[in-house]
């Protein structure tokens, strides 16, 4: 048969009149579809033998019963008894964010956001990304389903959110948030000092010289920022030291500092991405004599005493010179 005999196909909503009501979808140019379904309800395939109905951007209001009708030539018109029951539920499934883990500092990585429940042919999906890690990312790339990110150490533990908005209908917005796990080499190393009976921790920077009285208790705590956590170890003048606390290799204790404890102490931090170290120079001093503080106080007054003596001597010298001069001129004047 020719195309002339191909039937006109109609889909109606239950309760609509096939003669006067507008169909939800049709291939009959004389019968325009309903305004609320136009552009969303489509007929698929060859109309000779295919009555499939495609629905895009389904809305809650589309729920209901639909029936199919075919017309070719009068009086060849037929309404099928089998109906289609359509139930549209709210979209609650969150989008997925896919990327290769772990993220590594300095290495560009692509992250993909997708909505599994949306068909491949779905349109009107708007993507957006949000998070503290995006402050250095080109804003124009934040509205794509694929985000290229170069992680930094400070991005570890921060949140990244992908938001998907379905345009049209009720404009549903869905989002998913992930916490970033960024790997990076040791950095920001420091040594913290606990000395004697003090409970105050002092931070020592690399290259610090630390004089300590012999016999004092000393605890050195090495801290390094890294992910995964770095393995910490101590060296004295390049020789490895046994950890004071096996469960805390970053802690080095010197219960009674002696002369042999002097030298360069180095803490080394290492993980799979790199290593870093920080060093301090420790010198042990013997206890000063018990009168040292008194002597210092007395020594502090000597400059004043010397100044007074010097002033007195200068005054006496002046008087002596003046007296001798007066005597000289008196006697000489007598002659």
Tab-separated table of C-alpha atoms in Angstrom:
chain	number	residue	atom	x	y	z
A	1	UNK	CA	0.000	0.000	0.000
A	2	UNK	CA	1.001	3.592	-0.524
A	3	UNK	CA	1.587	6.151	2.179
A	4	UNK	CA	-1.936	7.405	1.529
A	5	UNK	CA	-3.378	4.368	3.300
A	6	UNK	CA	-1.143	4.672	6.370
A	7	UNK	CA	-3.380	5.199	9.383
A	8	UNK	CA	-3.559	8.224	11.609
A	9	UNK	CA	-2.594	7.337	15.149
A	10	UNK	CA	-3.887	9.037	18.298
A	11	UNK	CA	-3.198	8.745	21.993
A	12	UNK	CA	-5.908	10.165	24.263
A	13	UNK	CA	-6.237	10.581	27.963
A	14	UNK	CA	-8.933	8.545	29.668
A	15	UNK	CA	-12.160	10.553	29.737
A	16	UNK	CA	-11.390	12.630	26.654
A	17	UNK	CA	-13.768	12.604	23.685
A	18	UNK	CA	-12.127	11.106	20.584
A	19	UNK	CA	-14.056	13.474	18.320
A	20	UNK	CA	-13.728	16.794	20.125
A	21	UNK	CA	-10.864	16.523	22.599
A	22	UNK	CA	-7.252	17.123	21.609
A	23	UNK	CA	-5.028	14.018	21.743
A	24	UNK	CA	-1.829	13.960	23.799
A	25	UNK	CA	0.071	12.792	20.694
A	26	UNK	CA	-0.830	12.174	17.040
A	27	UNK	CA	0.498	12.148	13.508
A	28	UNK	CA	-2.694	13.742	12.158
A	29	UNK	CA	-1.830	17.305	11.114
A	30	UNK	CA	-5.529	18.257	11.403
A	31	UNK	CA	-5.630	17.416	15.119
A	32	UNK	CA	-3.177	19.474	17.195
A	33	UNK	CA	-1.972	17.854	20.427
A	34	UNK	CA	-2.706	19.191	23.913
A	35	UNK	CA	-0.630	22.191	24.856
A	36	UNK	CA	0.631	20.536	28.071
A	37	UNK	CA	1.969	17.468	26.207
A	38	UNK	CA	3.086	19.048	22.938
A	39	UNK	CA	6.829	18.568	22.445
A	40	UNK	CA	7.025	15.978	25.226
A	41	UNK	CA	4.761	13.148	23.983
A	42	UNK	CA	5.982	11.675	20.684
A	43	UNK	CA	5.044	8.803	18.378
A	44	UNK	CA	7.882	6.453	17.495
A	45	UNK	CA	8.639	4.292	14.483
A	46	UNK	CA	6.717	3.581	11.287
A	47	UNK	CA	3.081	4.492	11.668
A	48	UNK	CA	2.029	1.499	9.577
A	49	UNK	CA	2.955	-0.992	12.291
A	50	UNK	CA	4.265	0.936	15.300
A	51	UNK	CA	2.112	2.687	17.887
A	52	UNK	CA	4.822	3.298	20.494
A	53	UNK	CA	4.591	6.432	22.615
A	54	UNK	CA	7.645	8.279	23.940
A	55	UNK	CA	7.360	10.655	26.891
A	56	UNK	CA	10.121	13.098	27.766
A	57	UNK	CA	10.375	15.359	30.772
A	58	UNK	CA	7.573	13.486	32.551
A	59	UNK	CA	5.606	15.503	35.093
A	60	UNK	CA	3.602	14.446	38.095
A	61	UNK	CA	0.519	15.773	36.298
A	62	UNK	CA	1.072	13.215	33.497
A	63	UNK	CA	-0.009	10.377	35.798
A	64	UNK	CA	-3.192	8.748	34.578
A	65	UNK	CA	-4.704	6.325	32.038
A	66	UNK	CA	-4.247	6.638	28.269
A	67	UNK	CA	-5.789	4.782	25.351
A	68	UNK	CA	-4.829	4.284	21.710
A	69	UNK	CA	-6.925	4.941	18.589
A	70	UNK	CA	-6.216	4.403	14.880
A	71	UNK	CA	-8.082	5.806	11.857
A	72	UNK	CA	-7.404	5.191	8.200
A	73	UNK	CA	-10.451	5.750	5.955
A	74	UNK	CA	-14.004	6.225	6.965
A	75	UNK	CA	-15.361	4.115	8.489
A	76	UNK	CA	-12.098	2.328	9.441
A	77	UNK	CA	-11.716	3.729	12.952
A	78	UNK	CA	-10.837	1.694	15.991
A	79	UNK	CA	-10.266	2.437	19.673
A	80	UNK	CA	-8.228	-0.235	21.461
A	81	UNK	CA	-9.540	-1.646	24.702
A	82	UNK	CA	-6.097	-2.106	26.238
A	83	UNK	CA	-5.071	1.020	28.069
A	84	UNK	CA	-1.825	2.437	29.368
A	85	UNK	CA	-1.588	3.268	33.066
A	86	UNK	CA	1.112	5.843	33.680
A	87	UNK	CA	2.343	6.677	37.164
A	88	UNK	CA	4.962	9.389	37.591
A	89	UNK	CA	6.796	9.418	40.908
A	90	UNK	CA	8.997	12.123	42.363
A	91	UNK	CA	12.648	11.884	41.382
A	92	UNK	CA	14.608	11.436	44.609
A	93	UNK	CA	17.690	9.495	43.532
A	94	UNK	CA	20.850	11.535	43.910
A	95	UNK	CA	23.372	11.977	41.088
A	96	UNK	CA	26.608	10.016	41.094
A	97	UNK	CA	30.121	11.491	41.088
A	98	UNK	CA	32.747	9.242	39.506
A	99	UNK	CA	36.532	9.730	39.685
A	100	UNK	CA	39.673	7.694	40.206
A	101	UNK	CA	40.790	7.550	43.830
A	102	UNK	CA	42.851	8.535	45.589
A	103	UNK	CA	43.201	12.067	44.323
A	104	UNK	CA	46.834	13.169	44.243
A	105	UNK	CA	48.027	16.695	44.869
A	106	UNK	CA	49.208	18.372	41.676
A	107	UNK	CA	47.811	15.704	39.327
A	108	UNK	CA	44.819	16.801	37.153
A	109	UNK	CA	41.795	14.532	37.566
A	110	UNK	CA	38.443	14.360	35.770
A	111	UNK	CA	35.285	14.019	37.850
A	112	UNK	CA	32.022	13.050	36.144
A	113	UNK	CA	28.543	13.773	37.471
A	114	UNK	CA	25.630	11.690	36.181
A	115	UNK	CA	21.988	11.004	36.963
A	116	UNK	CA	21.392	7.246	36.511
A	117	UNK	CA	17.596	7.337	36.390
A	118	UNK	CA	17.510	9.740	33.428
A	119	UNK	CA	17.374	8.109	29.995
A	120	UNK	CA	20.164	8.695	27.522
A	121	UNK	CA	17.857	10.747	25.317
A	122	UNK	CA	16.775	13.054	28.129
A	123	UNK	CA	17.228	16.762	27.559
A	124	UNK	CA	17.384	19.892	29.653
A	125	UNK	CA	19.854	18.747	32.303
A	126	UNK	CA	21.803	21.594	33.893
A	127	UNK	CA	24.943	20.796	35.902
A	128	UNK	CA	26.784	22.910	38.412
A	129	UNK	CA	29.655	22.314	40.832
A	130	UNK	CA	30.336	23.922	44.214
A	131	UNK	CA	33.039	23.625	46.868
A	132	UNK	CA	35.995	25.372	48.506
A	133	UNK	CA	38.380	23.507	46.230
A	134	UNK	CA	37.000	25.322	43.159
A	135	UNK	CA	38.378	28.767	44.014
A	136	UNK	CA	41.180	28.264	41.482
A	137	UNK	CA	39.004	26.647	38.770
A	138	UNK	CA	37.770	28.499	35.687
A	139	UNK	CA	34.110	29.422	36.466
A	140	UNK	CA	33.101	28.627	32.886
A	141	UNK	CA	33.877	24.942	33.461
A	142	UNK	CA	31.587	24.651	36.486
A	143	UNK	CA	28.444	24.043	34.383
A	144	UNK	CA	29.548	20.849	32.690
A	145	UNK	CA	28.942	17.268	33.755
A	146	UNK	CA	32.721	16.719	33.647
A	147	UNK	CA	34.992	18.734	35.946
A	148	UNK	CA	38.789	18.795	35.608
A	149	UNK	CA	40.387	19.433	38.988
A	150	UNK	CA	44.012	19.719	40.119
A	151	UNK	CA	43.845	18.945	43.862
A	152	UNK	CA	45.992	20.727	46.458
A	153	UNK	CA	46.956	19.618	49.982
A	154	UNK	CA	44.519	22.119	51.497
A	155	UNK	CA	41.689	20.474	49.524
A	156	UNK	CA	41.944	17.281	51.581
A	157	UNK	CA	38.815	16.777	53.680
A	158	UNK	CA	36.820	19.494	51.896
A	159	UNK	CA	33.406	18.922	50.313
A	160	UNK	CA	32.586	18.949	46.607
A	161	UNK	CA	28.966	19.122	45.429
A	162	UNK	CA	27.436	18.311	42.034
A	163	UNK	CA	23.983	19.750	41.429
A	164	UNK	CA	21.707	18.608	38.598
A	165	UNK	CA	18.621	20.547	37.631
A	166	UNK	CA	15.940	19.142	35.347
A	167	UNK	CA	14.578	22.012	33.306
A	168	UNK	CA	10.892	22.117	32.464
A	169	UNK	CA	8.091	20.544	34.416
A	170	UNK	CA	8.616	21.183	38.096
A	171	UNK	CA	12.303	22.026	37.668
A	172	UNK	CA	13.532	19.362	40.094
A	173	UNK	CA	17.021	19.927	41.526
A	174	UNK	CA	19.119	17.040	42.842
A	175	UNK	CA	22.593	17.087	44.337
A	176	UNK	CA	25.299	14.898	45.824
A	177	UNK	CA	28.208	15.906	48.040
A	178	UNK	CA	31.456	13.966	48.443
A	179	UNK	CA	34.398	14.568	50.761
A	180	UNK	CA	37.713	14.708	48.918
A	181	UNK	CA	40.574	12.441	49.935
A	182	UNK	CA	43.731	14.068	48.578
A	183	UNK	CA	47.146	12.391	48.900
A	184	UNK	CA	50.219	14.603	49.330
A	185	UNK	CA	53.828	14.421	50.481
A	186	UNK	CA	54.899	15.570	53.981
A	187	UNK	CA	54.870	19.315	54.501
A	188	UNK	CA	54.728	21.958	57.250
A	189	UNK	CA	57.041	20.044	59.578
A	190	UNK	CA	57.824	21.342	63.067
A	191	UNK	CA	59.324	20.129	66.340
A	192	UNK	CA	57.507	20.836	69.596
A	193	UNK	CA	59.451	21.031	72.838
A	194	UNK	CA	58.424	20.053	76.353
A	195	UNK	CA	61.165	20.978	78.820
A	196	UNK	CA	61.598	20.161	82.525
A	197	UNK	CA	58.395	20.346	84.542
A	198	UNK	CA	56.781	22.809	82.145
A	199	UNK	CA	53.498	21.858	80.479
A	200	UNK	CA	53.772	24.535	77.775
A	201	UNK	CA	54.696	23.258	74.334
A	202	UNK	CA	57.113	25.421	72.358
A	203	UNK	CA	57.458	25.176	68.590
A	204	UNK	CA	60.988	24.991	67.166
A	205	UNK	CA	61.630	25.817	63.526
A	206	UNK	CA	64.236	24.192	61.297
A	207	UNK	CA	67.796	25.154	62.301
A	208	UNK	CA	66.965	26.235	65.871
A	209	UNK	CA	69.805	26.130	68.440
A	210	UNK	CA	68.639	24.767	71.785
A	211	UNK	CA	70.863	25.120	74.905
A	212	UNK	CA	69.788	22.825	77.772
A	213	UNK	CA	71.119	22.371	81.310
A	214	UNK	CA	72.487	18.931	82.049
A	215	UNK	CA	70.131	16.723	84.006
A	216	UNK	CA	66.977	18.278	82.594
A	217	UNK	CA	64.104	16.252	81.138
A	218	UNK	CA	63.459	16.909	77.462
A	219	UNK	CA	60.700	15.714	75.149
A	220	UNK	CA	60.801	16.457	71.431
A	221	UNK	CA	57.606	15.891	69.456
A	222	UNK	CA	57.854	15.808	65.657
A	223	UNK	CA	54.754	16.830	63.676
A	224	UNK	CA	54.279	16.551	59.897
A	225	UNK	CA	51.238	17.260	57.751
A	226	UNK	CA	50.795	14.535	55.118
A	227	UNK	CA	48.325	12.096	53.593
A	228	UNK	CA	48.680	9.199	53.978
A	229	UNK	CA	50.277	9.794	57.395
A	230	UNK	CA	54.058	9.847	57.184
A	231	UNK	CA	56.388	7.427	58.957
A	232	UNK	CA	58.439	9.480	61.447
A	233	UNK	CA	61.977	8.703	62.617
A	234	UNK	CA	64.706	10.463	64.634
A	235	UNK	CA	68.429	10.753	63.926
A	236	UNK	CA	71.274	12.178	66.015
A	237	UNK	CA	74.188	13.407	63.930
A	238	UNK	CA	72.965	11.181	61.090
A	239	UNK	CA	72.586	8.020	63.202
A	240	UNK	CA	69.135	6.481	63.679
A	241	UNK	CA	67.686	6.570	67.186
A	242	UNK	CA	65.297	4.072	68.735
A	243	UNK	CA	61.897	5.640	69.386
A	244	UNK	CA	61.108	6.412	73.022
A	245	UNK	CA	57.537	5.265	72.457
A	246	UNK	CA	57.142	2.563	69.760
A	247	UNK	CA	53.486	3.513	69.361
A	248	UNK	CA	54.501	7.153	68.781
A	249	UNK	CA	57.743	7.205	66.747
A	250	UNK	CA	57.550	10.984	66.431
A	251	UNK	CA	58.242	11.418	70.170
A	252	UNK	CA	61.845	11.507	71.417
A	253	UNK	CA	62.496	11.689	75.177
A	254	UNK	CA	65.778	12.546	76.893
A	255	UNK	CA	65.125	11.865	80.619
A	256	UNK	CA	68.467	13.331	81.838
A	257	UNK	CA	70.269	15.451	79.313
A	258	UNK	CA	74.015	14.812	79.354
A	259	UNK	CA	77.043	15.885	77.395
A	260	UNK	CA	76.595	12.922	75.038
A	261	UNK	CA	73.145	14.232	74.091
A	262	UNK	CA	74.547	17.275	72.340
A	263	UNK	CA	74.501	17.446	68.558
A	264	UNK	CA	72.111	17.754	65.640
A	265	UNK	CA	68.729	16.073	66.065
A	266	UNK	CA	66.785	15.442	62.857
A	267	UNK	CA	63.211	14.278	62.429
A	268	UNK	CA	62.460	12.667	59.097
A	269	UNK	CA	58.955	12.179	57.661
A	270	UNK	CA	58.300	9.898	54.690
A	271	UNK	CA	55.305	8.506	52.809
A	272	UNK	CA	54.786	7.056	49.316
A	273	UNK	CA	54.771	10.535	47.746
A	274	UNK	CA	57.959	11.944	49.244
A	275	UNK	CA	59.961	12.856	52.320
A	276	UNK	CA	60.915	15.900	54.360
A	277	UNK	CA	63.031	16.605	57.424
A	278	UNK	CA	63.604	19.247	60.082
A	279	UNK	CA	66.668	19.625	62.367
A	280	UNK	CA	67.678	21.393	65.580
A	281	UNK	CA	71.067	21.740	67.329
A	282	UNK	CA	71.108	20.754	71.002
A	283	UNK	CA	73.917	21.748	73.384
A	284	UNK	CA	74.176	20.532	76.994
A	285	UNK	CA	75.460	22.915	79.686
A	286	UNK	CA	76.589	22.065	83.197
A	287	UNK	CA	74.854	23.701	86.153
A	288	UNK	CA	76.415	27.059	87.088
A	289	UNK	CA	77.672	27.660	90.713
A	290	UNK	CA	75.022	28.402	93.295
A	291	UNK	CA	76.331	31.972	93.770
A	292	UNK	CA	76.114	32.758	90.115
A	293	UNK	CA	72.974	34.806	90.515
A	294	UNK	CA	74.459	36.794	93.444
A	295	UNK	CA	77.691	37.359	91.568
A	296	UNK	CA	75.727	38.576	88.571
A	297	UNK	CA	73.853	41.028	90.757
A	298	UNK	CA	77.082	42.222	92.339
A	299	UNK	CA	78.756	42.352	88.964
A	300	UNK	CA	75.926	44.429	87.721
A	301	UNK	CA	76.740	47.185	90.350
A	302	UNK	CA	80.453	47.445	89.524
A	303	UNK	CA	80.057	49.868	86.603
A	304	UNK	CA	78.367	52.346	88.945
A	305	UNK	CA	81.102	52.031	91.574
A	306	UNK	CA	83.835	52.520	88.991
A	307	UNK	CA	82.076	55.583	87.632
A	308	UNK	CA	81.919	57.155	91.104
A	309	UNK	CA	85.601	56.407	91.790
A	310	UNK	CA	86.590	57.814	88.406
A	311	UNK	CA	84.612	60.977	89.152
A	312	UNK	CA	86.222	61.361	92.571
A	313	UNK	CA	89.712	60.924	91.148
A	314	UNK	CA	89.036	63.465	88.433
A	315	UNK	CA	87.803	65.927	91.057
A	316	UNK	CA	90.863	65.350	93.233
A	317	UNK	CA	93.170	65.794	90.264
A	318	UNK	CA	91.511	69.063	89.410
A	319	UNK	CA	91.912	70.375	92.965
A	320	UNK	CA	95.548	69.270	93.104
A	321	UNK	CA	96.362	70.937	89.811
A	322	UNK	CA	94.565	74.117	90.839
A	323	UNK	CA	96.404	74.210	94.210
A	324	UNK	CA	99.850	73.705	92.715
A	325	UNK	CA	99.199	76.384	90.122
A	326	UNK	CA	98.090	78.853	92.782
A	327	UNK	CA	101.174	78.183	94.899
A	328	UNK	CA	103.445	78.581	91.897
A	329	UNK	CA	102.080	81.923	90.843
A	330	UNK	CA	101.958	83.190	94.422
A	331	UNK	CA	105.638	82.479	94.992
A	332	UNK	CA	106.723	83.635	91.587
A	333	UNK	CA	104.719	86.822	91.999
A	334	UNK	CA	106.588	87.497	95.237
A	335	UNK	CA	109.868	87.758	93.406
